[in-house]
Amino acid sequence: MIFNPKAETAPRAEIERFQLEKLKHAAVYAYEKVPRYHAKFDTAKFDPYKIKTLGDIKYMPFTDKTDFRDTYPYGMLAVPTSKIARFHASSGTTGKPTVVGYTHNDIGLWAECVARIASAAGVGASDIVQISFGYGLFTGALGLHYGMEKIGAAVIPVSSGNTEKQIMLLSDLKATALVSTPSYAVHIGETAKSLGIDITKDFALKYGVLGSEGCTAEMRERAEHALNIFITDNYGMSELMGPGVSGECELRQGLHFNEDYFLPEIINPETLETLPEGAKGELIVTCLGREALPLLRYRTRDITSLDYTPCECGRTTVRMAKASGRTDDMLKIRGVNVFPTAIESVIMGTAGTAPHYEIIADRKSDSDTLEVKIEVADGDLLDSYSKLEKLRADIRHNLKSIIGLDVKVSLVEPKSITRYEGKAKRVFDLRK
Ligand SMILES: [Zn+2]
């Protein structure tokens, strides 16, 4: 179902007219309300009162994590804290978290954006949604929660952790949709199986609205199989608002952007030049119509491309390809750029592996090394040397042809790699 046909199926010219009006407003608003933007615009000699076309955005300076860090905690806010209805914060990998504020209106538009994405995923008013994201400062759980309520679904705010209780609730309350990370969905499925649960009879799950960690098509297939569900991917980021920026429809041909609230661009992350339609590069997002935190040209570090052709589902909004990796997740091994997602695709695309792995980069006698530890799906395999060697050789060969590097492949016993109830940690760069 299309939640807001007026916004989601508008002709492109109308979308762009609307975006231009909102962009002009957002630029002036940020300039007048946030000293950091005032200073940035002045330094870049960018006049927010002179925006004439959407293309003028390329003269506007970028924003990134540094802006949040330098103005911590409230420096990016355009309203006094008395006008803030809620704060969230993203888990900073180093030092202080990134603080994100919302007015009541911001929370309303956030729920609208998530409602559209949940509807596109197939979830409706009669569904029961179990939310297995951790509730708290993280935007995932409450973001999905408000959006699901907006479409009229019933929400079970179970939060993350306690997998056996999750399984009991799935079986007793018969949730029809699950919100979690892809890796946790797999873990729930595996644990249910080991408890003797028949997911096709005891569970009523139909949909998985998964996010928060990147998920390759191959990993999605594993998660779908583990829980017998149809999974759609959605994209968001705390700084931009949280979940609700873009999401897949049932056709899964890219993630539809909520273009009346988010204006995407693609740039070359090295030269910072805007790239033409369809080109692959770093995703830049400008928020349109946000009150508390008017974020302009935010560098997401996610690598993707944009497709402006209308989708067969009826939506006319631009679609982004599944992010193929993050520029800051990229590993440089002996001069070769390696995206962990490329490794995941190879592992998940090889029969006999379980969807649990670790990627370990290290440095030995002045040379970078890369090791991939993968659980085998069936422990009996470990007893057959020839089968084990064949699987190892297959993965090594496929990795070599895809990423161009000779990788050490270690096959380990089922259940020997750590499971995560939130975002999985799979990459360990010991050189740092
Ligand atoms: Zn579509």
CSV table of C-alpha atoms and ligand atoms in Angstrom, one decimal:
chain,number,residue,atom,x,y,z
A,1,MET,CA,0.0,0.0,0.0
A,2,ILE,CA,1.2,3.5,-0.7
A,3,PHE,CA,0.8,5.4,2.6
A,4,ASN,CA,0.8,8.9,1.2
A,5,PRO,CA,0.1,8.8,-2.6
A,6,LYS,CA,0.2,12.6,-3.0
A,7,ALA,CA,3.9,12.7,-1.8
A,8,GLU,CA,5.0,9.3,-3.1
A,9,THR,CA,3.6,9.4,-6.6
A,10,ALA,CA,3.9,13.1,-7.5
A,11,PRO,CA,5.3,13.9,-11.0
A,12,ARG,CA,9.1,14.6,-10.9
A,13,ALA,CA,8.7,18.2,-11.8
A,14,GLU,CA,6.3,18.7,-8.9
A,15,ILE,CA,8.7,16.9,-6.5
A,16,GLU,CA,11.5,19.2,-7.6
A,17,ARG,CA,9.5,22.4,-7.3
A,18,PHE,CA,8.6,21.4,-3.8
A,19,GLN,CA,12.2,20.5,-2.9
A,20,LEU,CA,13.5,23.8,-4.3
A,21,GLU,CA,11.1,25.8,-2.0
A,22,LYS,CA,12.0,23.7,1.0
A,23,LEU,CA,15.7,23.9,0.2
A,24,LYS,CA,15.6,27.7,0.0
A,25,HIS,CA,13.9,27.8,3.4
A,26,ALA,CA,16.2,25.3,5.0
A,27,ALA,CA,19.3,27.1,3.9
A,28,VAL,CA,18.1,30.5,5.2
A,29,TYR,CA,16.8,28.9,8.4
A,30,ALA,CA,20.1,27.2,9.2
A,31,TYR,CA,22.1,30.4,8.3
A,32,GLU,CA,20.0,32.5,10.6
A,33,LYS,CA,19.6,30.1,13.5
A,34,VAL,CA,22.8,28.1,13.7
A,35,PRO,CA,26.1,30.1,14.2
A,36,ARG,CA,28.1,27.1,12.8
A,37,TYR,CA,26.2,27.3,9.5
A,38,HIS,CA,26.5,31.1,9.5
A,39,ALA,CA,30.3,30.8,9.8
A,40,LYS,CA,30.5,27.9,7.3
A,41,PHE,CA,28.4,29.8,4.6
A,42,ASP,CA,30.4,33.0,5.1
A,43,THR,CA,33.7,31.2,4.8
A,44,ALA,CA,32.5,29.4,1.6
A,45,LYS,CA,31.0,32.7,0.3
A,46,PHE,CA,27.7,31.0,-0.1
A,47,ASP,CA,24.7,33.2,0.0
A,48,PRO,CA,21.6,31.3,1.2
A,49,TYR,CA,19.3,34.1,0.0
A,50,LYS,CA,20.3,33.6,-3.6
A,51,ILE,CA,19.4,30.0,-4.3
A,52,LYS,CA,17.6,29.8,-7.6
A,53,THR,CA,17.7,26.2,-8.7
A,54,LEU,CA,18.2,22.8,-7.0
A,55,GLY,CA,21.6,22.7,-8.8
A,56,ASP,CA,22.8,25.6,-6.7
A,57,ILE,CA,23.1,23.2,-3.8
A,58,LYS,CA,26.5,22.2,-5.1
A,59,TYR,CA,27.9,25.6,-3.9
A,60,MET,CA,26.7,24.9,-0.4
A,61,PRO,CA,29.4,23.6,2.1
A,62,PHE,CA,29.2,20.1,3.4
A,63,THR,CA,28.4,19.1,7.0
A,64,ASP,CA,29.9,16.0,8.6
A,65,LYS,CA,30.6,14.4,12.0
A,66,THR,CA,33.2,17.0,12.8
A,67,ASP,CA,30.5,19.7,13.0
A,68,PHE,CA,28.7,17.7,15.7
A,69,ARG,CA,31.9,17.0,17.5
A,70,ASP,CA,33.1,20.6,17.5
A,71,THR,CA,29.8,22.0,18.7
A,72,TYR,CA,28.9,19.2,21.2
A,73,PRO,CA,26.3,18.9,22.7
A,74,TYR,CA,23.8,21.5,21.4
A,75,GLY,CA,25.7,23.6,18.9
A,76,MET,CA,23.9,22.2,15.8
A,77,LEU,CA,20.4,22.9,17.2
A,78,ALA,CA,18.3,25.7,15.7
A,79,VAL,CA,15.9,25.9,18.6
A,80,PRO,CA,16.4,26.4,22.4
A,81,THR,CA,16.2,23.2,24.5
A,82,SER,CA,12.8,24.4,25.8
A,83,LYS,CA,11.4,23.6,22.3
A,84,ILE,CA,13.0,20.2,22.2
A,85,ALA,CA,10.6,17.2,22.7
A,86,ARG,CA,13.2,14.5,22.7
A,87,PHE,CA,16.9,13.8,22.4
A,88,HIS,CA,18.5,10.8,20.8
A,89,ALA,CA,22.2,10.1,20.4
A,90,SER,CA,24.2,7.9,18.0
A,91,SER,CA,26.8,5.6,19.4
A,92,GLY,CA,30.0,7.4,18.7
A,93,THR,CA,32.8,5.0,17.9
A,94,THR,CA,35.2,7.4,19.6
A,95,GLY,CA,34.6,9.9,22.4
A,96,LYS,CA,31.3,11.7,22.8
A,97,PRO,CA,28.1,10.7,21.1
A,98,THR,CA,26.4,12.7,18.4
A,99,VAL,CA,23.3,14.4,20.0
A,100,VAL,CA,20.2,14.7,17.9
A,101,GLY,CA,17.2,16.8,19.0
A,102,TYR,CA,13.6,16.8,17.8
A,103,THR,CA,10.7,19.2,18.2
A,104,HIS,CA,7.2,17.8,18.4
A,105,ASN,CA,6.8,18.6,14.7
A,106,ASP,CA,10.0,16.7,13.9
A,107,ILE,CA,8.7,13.7,15.7
A,108,GLY,CA,5.5,13.9,13.7
A,109,LEU,CA,7.3,14.0,10.4
A,110,TRP,CA,9.6,11.2,11.5
A,111,ALA,CA,6.6,9.0,12.1
A,112,GLU,CA,5.2,10.0,8.7
A,113,CYS,CA,8.4,8.9,7.0
A,114,VAL,CA,8.6,5.6,8.8
A,115,ALA,CA,4.9,4.9,8.2
A,116,ARG,CA,5.5,5.3,4.4
A,117,ILE,CA,8.4,2.8,4.5
A,118,ALA,CA,6.6,0.3,6.7
A,119,SER,CA,3.6,0.4,4.3
A,120,ALA,CA,6.0,0.0,1.3
A,121,ALA,CA,7.4,-3.1,3.1
A,122,GLY,CA,3.8,-4.6,3.2
A,123,VAL,CA,3.0,-3.9,6.9
A,124,GLY,CA,-0.6,-2.7,7.5
A,125,ALA,CA,-3.1,-1.7,10.2
A,126,SER,CA,-3.9,-5.3,11.0
A,127,ASP,CA,-0.3,-6.4,11.6
A,128,ILE,CA,1.4,-7.0,15.0
A,129,VAL,CA,4.9,-5.8,15.0
A,130,GLN,CA,7.6,-7.1,17.4
A,131,ILE,CA,10.3,-4.5,17.8
A,132,SER,CA,13.5,-6.2,18.8
A,133,PHE,CA,15.8,-3.2,18.4
A,134,GLY,CA,17.1,-1.9,21.7
A,135,TYR,CA,15.0,1.0,23.1
A,136,GLY,CA,17.0,3.9,24.3
A,137,LEU,CA,19.2,6.6,22.8
A,138,PHE,CA,19.5,4.7,19.6
A,139,THR,CA,16.9,6.0,17.1
A,140,GLY,CA,16.0,2.6,15.6
A,141,ALA,CA,13.5,1.3,18.1
A,142,LEU,CA,11.4,4.4,18.9
A,143,GLY,CA,11.6,5.6,15.2
A,144,LEU,CA,10.1,2.3,14.0
A,145,HIS,CA,7.7,2.3,17.0
A,146,TYR,CA,6.0,5.6,16.2
A,147,GLY,CA,5.8,4.8,12.4
A,148,MET,CA,4.2,1.4,13.0
A,149,GLU,CA,1.7,3.0,15.4
A,150,LYS,CA,0.9,5.7,12.8
A,151,ILE,CA,-0.1,3.1,10.2
A,152,GLY,CA,-2.4,1.5,12.9
A,153,ALA,CA,-0.3,-1.6,13.6
A,154,ALA,CA,-0.1,-3.1,17.1
A,155,VAL,CA,3.4,-2.8,18.5
A,156,ILE,CA,5.2,-5.2,20.9
A,157,PRO,CA,8.1,-3.1,22.3
A,158,VAL,CA,10.1,-6.1,23.5
A,159,SER,CA,13.5,-4.3,22.9
A,160,SER,CA,16.7,-6.3,22.3
A,161,GLY,CA,18.1,-9.3,24.2
A,162,ASN,CA,16.6,-12.3,26.0
A,163,THR,CA,16.2,-14.3,22.8
A,164,GLU,CA,14.2,-17.1,24.5
A,165,LYS,CA,11.6,-14.6,25.7
A,166,GLN,CA,11.5,-13.1,22.1
A,167,ILE,CA,10.7,-16.5,20.8
A,168,MET,CA,8.0,-17.2,23.5
A,169,LEU,CA,6.3,-13.9,22.5
A,170,LEU,CA,6.6,-14.6,18.8
A,171,SER,CA,5.0,-17.9,19.4
A,172,ASP,CA,2.3,-16.7,21.9
A,173,LEU,CA,1.3,-13.2,20.6
A,174,LYS,CA,1.8,-14.2,17.0
A,175,ALA,CA,3.5,-11.1,15.7
A,176,THR,CA,3.3,-10.9,11.9
A,177,ALA,CA,6.2,-8.5,11.4
A,178,LEU,CA,9.7,-8.4,13.0
A,179,VAL,CA,11.9,-5.3,13.4
A,180,SER,CA,15.5,-6.2,14.1
A,181,THR,CA,19.0,-6.3,12.6
A,182,PRO,CA,19.5,-9.0,10.0
A,183,SER,CA,22.0,-10.8,12.1
A,184,TYR,CA,19.7,-10.9,15.1
A,185,ALA,CA,16.8,-12.2,12.9
A,186,VAL,CA,19.1,-15.1,11.9
A,187,HIS,CA,20.0,-15.7,15.6
A,188,ILE,CA,16.3,-15.8,16.6
A,189,GLY,CA,15.6,-18.3,13.9
A,190,GLU,CA,18.5,-20.5,14.8
A,191,THR,CA,17.6,-20.4,18.5
A,192,ALA,CA,14.0,-21.2,17.8
A,193,LYS,CA,15.0,-24.2,15.8
A,194,SER,CA,17.3,-25.5,18.6
A,195,LEU,CA,14.3,-25.1,21.0
A,196,GLY,CA,12.2,-27.4,18.9
A,197,ILE,CA,10.0,-24.6,17.5
A,198,ASP,CA,8.5,-25.1,14.1
A,199,ILE,CA,8.6,-21.6,12.7
A,200,THR,CA,6.1,-22.4,9.9
A,201,LYS,CA,3.5,-23.6,12.5
A,202,ASP,CA,4.4,-21.9,15.8
A,203,PHE,CA,5.2,-18.4,14.5
A,204,ALA,CA,2.9,-16.2,12.4
A,205,LEU,CA,5.7,-14.0,11.0
A,206,LYS,CA,5.3,-12.7,7.5
A,207,TYR,CA,7.5,-9.7,7.2
A,208,GLY,CA,10.9,-8.6,8.4
A,209,VAL,CA,11.6,-4.8,8.4
A,210,LEU,CA,15.3,-5.0,9.0
A,211,GLY,CA,17.9,-2.3,9.4
A,212,SER,CA,20.6,-0.7,11.4
A,213,GLU,CA,23.4,-2.8,9.9
A,214,GLY,CA,24.2,-3.2,6.3
A,215,CYS,CA,22.8,-6.4,4.7
A,216,THR,CA,23.8,-7.9,1.4
A,217,ALA,CA,21.3,-9.7,-0.8
A,218,GLU,CA,22.9,-13.0,0.2
A,219,MET,CA,22.6,-12.3,3.9
A,220,ARG,CA,19.0,-11.3,3.5
A,221,GLU,CA,18.3,-14.7,1.8
A,222,ARG,CA,19.8,-16.4,4.8
A,223,ALA,CA,17.6,-14.4,7.2
A,224,GLU,CA,14.5,-15.0,5.2
A,225,HIS,CA,15.1,-18.7,5.3
A,226,ALA,CA,15.9,-18.7,9.0
A,227,LEU,CA,12.5,-17.2,9.9
A,228,ASN,CA,10.4,-17.9,6.8
A,229,ILE,CA,9.7,-14.2,6.2
A,230,PHE,CA,9.8,-11.6,3.4
A,231,ILE,CA,12.4,-9.0,4.2
A,232,THR,CA,12.8,-5.4,3.1
A,233,ASP,CA,15.7,-3.2,3.8
A,234,ASN,CA,15.4,0.4,5.0
A,235,TYR,CA,18.0,3.1,5.5
A,236,GLY,CA,18.5,5.9,7.9
A,237,MET,CA,21.0,7.5,10.2
A,238,SER,CA,20.6,9.2,13.6
A,239,GLU,CA,22.0,12.5,12.4
A,240,LEU,CA,19.5,12.6,9.5
A,241,MET,CA,16.6,11.7,11.8
A,242,GLY,CA,16.9,8.0,12.3
A,243,PRO,CA,15.1,5.3,10.2
A,244,GLY,CA,12.7,6.6,7.6
A,245,VAL,CA,15.1,8.2,5.1
A,246,SER,CA,14.5,5.6,2.5
A,247,GLY,CA,13.2,2.0,2.2
A,248,GLU,CA,12.4,-0.7,-0.2
A,249,CYS,CA,8.9,-1.4,-1.6
A,250,GLU,CA,7.8,-5.0,-2.2
A,251,LEU,CA,9.5,-5.1,-5.6
A,252,ARG,CA,12.9,-4.5,-3.9
A,253,GLN,CA,14.4,-2.6,-6.7
A,254,GLY,CA,16.2,0.0,-4.6
A,255,LEU,CA,15.2,2.1,-1.6
A,256,HIS,CA,12.6,4.8,-2.2
A,257,PHE,CA,13.6,8.1,-0.7
A,258,ASN,CA,11.2,10.3,1.2
A,259,GLU,CA,12.1,13.1,-1.2
A,260,ASP,CA,9.9,15.8,0.3
A,261,TYR,CA,12.0,15.6,3.5
A,262,PHE,CA,15.4,14.4,2.2
A,263,LEU,CA,17.3,15.7,-0.8
A,264,PRO,CA,20.0,13.2,-1.9
A,265,GLU,CA,23.0,13.8,-4.0
A,266,ILE,CA,26.0,11.6,-5.0
A,267,ILE,CA,29.6,12.9,-4.9
A,268,ASN,CA,33.0,11.6,-5.6
A,269,PRO,CA,34.3,11.3,-2.0
A,270,GLU,CA,37.9,12.3,-3.0
A,271,THR,CA,37.3,15.3,-5.3
A,272,LEU,CA,33.9,16.2,-3.6
A,273,GLU,CA,32.5,16.8,-7.1
A,274,THR,CA,28.8,16.2,-7.7
A,275,LEU,CA,28.4,13.1,-9.9
A,276,PRO,CA,25.9,12.6,-12.7
A,277,GLU,CA,22.6,10.6,-12.3
A,278,GLY,CA,23.2,6.9,-11.9
A,279,ALA,CA,26.9,7.2,-10.9
A,280,LYS,CA,28.2,5.4,-7.8
A,281,GLY,CA,29.7,7.5,-5.1
A,282,GLU,CA,29.1,8.9,-1.6
A,283,LEU,CA,25.6,9.7,-0.6
A,284,ILE,CA,25.0,13.3,0.6
A,285,VAL,CA,21.7,14.2,2.2
A,286,THR,CA,20.0,17.5,2.9
A,287,CYS,CA,17.1,17.5,5.3
A,288,LEU,CA,14.1,19.5,4.2
A,289,GLY,CA,11.8,21.0,6.8
A,290,ARG,CA,13.4,19.8,10.0
A,291,GLU,CA,13.1,22.3,12.9
A,292,ALA,CA,15.5,21.3,15.6
A,293,LEU,CA,18.4,20.1,13.6
A,294,PRO,CA,18.5,21.6,10.0
A,295,LEU,CA,21.2,19.3,8.5
A,296,LEU,CA,22.5,20.4,5.1
A,297,ARG,CA,24.6,18.4,2.7
A,298,TYR,CA,25.5,15.8,5.3
A,299,ARG,CA,28.2,13.4,4.3
A,300,THR,CA,26.9,10.0,5.1
A,301,ARG,CA,30.0,8.0,4.0
A,302,ASP,CA,27.7,5.4,2.4
A,303,ILE,CA,28.5,4.4,-1.1
A,304,THR,CA,25.5,4.0,-3.4
A,305,SER,CA,23.8,5.4,-6.6
A,306,LEU,CA,20.5,7.0,-7.4
A,307,ASP,CA,17.9,5.9,-9.9
A,308,TYR,CA,15.3,8.5,-10.9
A,309,THR,CA,13.1,6.3,-13.1
A,310,PRO,CA,9.6,5.6,-11.7
A,311,CYS,CA,9.2,2.3,-10.0
A,312,GLU,CA,6.6,-0.3,-11.1
A,313,CYS,CA,5.0,-0.1,-7.7
A,314,GLY,CA,3.7,3.4,-8.7
A,315,ARG,CA,6.0,5.5,-6.6
A,316,THR,CA,7.9,8.2,-8.5
A,317,THR,CA,10.4,8.9,-5.7
A,318,VAL,CA,14.1,8.4,-6.4
A,319,ARG,CA,15.6,5.1,-5.4
A,320,MET,CA,19.0,4.5,-3.9
A,321,ALA,CA,20.8,1.2,-4.5
A,322,LYS,CA,21.6,-0.8,-1.4
A,323,ALA,CA,24.7,0.8,0.1
A,324,SER,CA,27.7,-1.2,-1.1
A,325,GLY,CA,29.8,-0.1,1.8
A,326,ARG,CA,30.9,2.8,3.9
A,327,THR,CA,34.0,4.8,3.1
A,328,ASP,CA,35.0,4.6,6.7
A,329,ASP,CA,34.5,0.8,6.9
A,330,MET,CA,36.7,0.2,3.9
A,331,LEU,CA,39.9,-1.7,4.6
A,332,LYS,CA,43.1,-0.9,2.8
A,333,ILE,CA,44.9,-4.2,2.5
A,334,ARG,CA,48.3,-4.1,0.7
A,335,GLY,CA,47.1,-1.1,-1.2
A,336,VAL,CA,43.8,-2.7,-2.3
A,337,ASN,CA,40.5,-1.2,-1.2
A,338,VAL,CA,38.3,-3.9,0.3
A,339,PHE,CA,34.7,-3.4,1.4
A,340,PRO,CA,33.5,-5.9,4.0
A,341,THR,CA,30.1,-6.2,2.1
A,342,ALA,CA,32.0,-7.7,-0.8
A,343,ILE,CA,33.4,-10.3,1.5
A,344,GLU,CA,30.0,-11.0,3.0
A,345,SER,CA,28.4,-11.5,-0.5
A,346,VAL,CA,31.0,-14.1,-1.3
A,347,ILE,CA,30.6,-16.0,2.0
A,348,MET,CA,26.9,-15.9,2.0
A,349,GLY,CA,26.8,-16.9,-1.7
A,350,THR,CA,28.7,-20.2,-0.9
A,351,ALA,CA,26.6,-23.2,0.2
A,352,GLY,CA,27.7,-24.8,3.4
A,353,THR,CA,28.5,-21.6,5.3
A,354,ALA,CA,26.5,-20.2,8.3
A,355,PRO,CA,25.7,-16.5,8.3
A,356,HIS,CA,28.2,-15.8,11.0
A,357,TYR,CA,31.7,-14.6,10.2
A,358,GLU,CA,34.5,-12.3,11.3
A,359,ILE,CA,37.0,-10.4,9.1
A,360,ILE,CA,40.4,-9.8,10.7
A,361,ALA,CA,42.9,-7.4,9.3
A,362,ASP,CA,46.4,-7.5,10.8
A,363,ARG,CA,50.0,-6.6,10.0
A,364,LYS,CA,52.7,-9.3,10.2
A,365,SER,CA,56.3,-8.6,9.3
A,366,ASP,CA,55.5,-5.3,7.7
A,367,SER,CA,52.8,-6.8,5.4
A,368,ASP,CA,49.0,-6.5,5.8
A,369,THR,CA,47.1,-9.8,6.3
A,370,LEU,CA,43.5,-10.5,5.9
A,371,GLU,CA,41.7,-13.5,7.5
A,372,VAL,CA,38.1,-14.5,7.3
A,373,LYS,CA,36.7,-16.8,10.0
A,374,ILE,CA,33.5,-18.5,8.9
A,375,GLU,CA,31.2,-20.9,10.8
A,376,VAL,CA,30.2,-24.0,8.8
A,377,ALA,CA,26.5,-24.6,8.7
A,378,ASP,CA,26.8,-28.3,9.6
A,379,GLY,CA,29.3,-29.4,12.3
A,380,ASP,CA,29.7,-32.8,10.7
A,381,LEU,CA,31.5,-31.2,7.9
A,382,LEU,CA,34.5,-30.7,10.2
A,383,ASP,CA,34.9,-34.5,10.3
A,384,SER,CA,35.5,-34.7,6.6
A,385,TYR,CA,38.8,-33.3,5.6
A,386,SER,CA,38.2,-33.4,1.9
A,387,LYS,CA,34.8,-31.6,2.1
A,388,LEU,CA,36.2,-29.0,4.4
A,389,GLU,CA,39.2,-28.4,2.1
A,390,LYS,CA,36.9,-28.1,-0.9
A,391,LEU,CA,34.7,-25.5,0.9
A,392,ARG,CA,37.8,-23.5,2.0
A,393,ALA,CA,39.3,-23.6,-1.5
A,394,ASP,CA,36.0,-22.5,-3.0
A,395,ILE,CA,35.6,-19.5,-0.7
A,396,ARG,CA,39.3,-18.5,-1.2
A,397,HIS,CA,39.0,-18.7,-4.9
A,398,ASN,CA,35.8,-16.7,-5.0
A,399,LEU,CA,37.2,-14.0,-2.7
A,400,LYS,CA,40.3,-13.8,-4.9
A,401,SER,CA,38.3,-13.2,-8.0
A,402,ILE,CA,35.9,-10.7,-6.4
A,403,ILE,CA,38.3,-8.6,-4.3
A,404,GLY,CA,41.6,-9.5,-5.9
A,405,LEU,CA,43.4,-10.6,-2.8
A,406,ASP,CA,44.5,-13.8,-1.4
A,407,VAL,CA,42.7,-14.2,1.9
A,408,LYS,CA,43.3,-16.7,4.7
A,409,VAL,CA,40.0,-18.6,5.1
A,410,SER,CA,39.4,-20.4,8.5
A,411,LEU,CA,36.4,-22.6,8.9
A,412,VAL,CA,35.1,-22.9,12.5
A,413,GLU,CA,32.5,-24.9,14.4
A,414,PRO,CA,28.9,-23.9,14.4
A,415,LYS,CA,28.0,-21.4,17.2
A,416,SER,CA,31.6,-20.5,17.9
A,417,ILE,CA,31.4,-16.9,16.6
A,418,THR,CA,29.9,-14.3,19.0
A,419,ARG,CA,26.2,-13.5,18.4
A,420,TYR,CA,25.0,-9.9,18.8
A,421,GLU,CA,21.5,-8.7,19.9
A,422,GLY,CA,22.1,-5.4,18.3
A,423,LYS,CA,24.4,-4.4,15.5
A,424,ALA,CA,26.9,-7.2,14.8
A,425,LYS,CA,30.6,-6.5,15.0
A,426,ARG,CA,32.2,-8.4,12.1
A,427,VAL,CA,35.3,-6.4,11.2
A,428,PHE,CA,38.4,-6.3,13.4
A,429,ASP,CA,41.2,-4.2,12.2
A,430,LEU,CA,44.1,-5.1,14.6
A,431,ARG,CA,46.5,-2.7,12.8
A,432,LYS,CA,44.8,0.3,14.6
B,1,ZN,ZN,8.8,0.7,-5.7
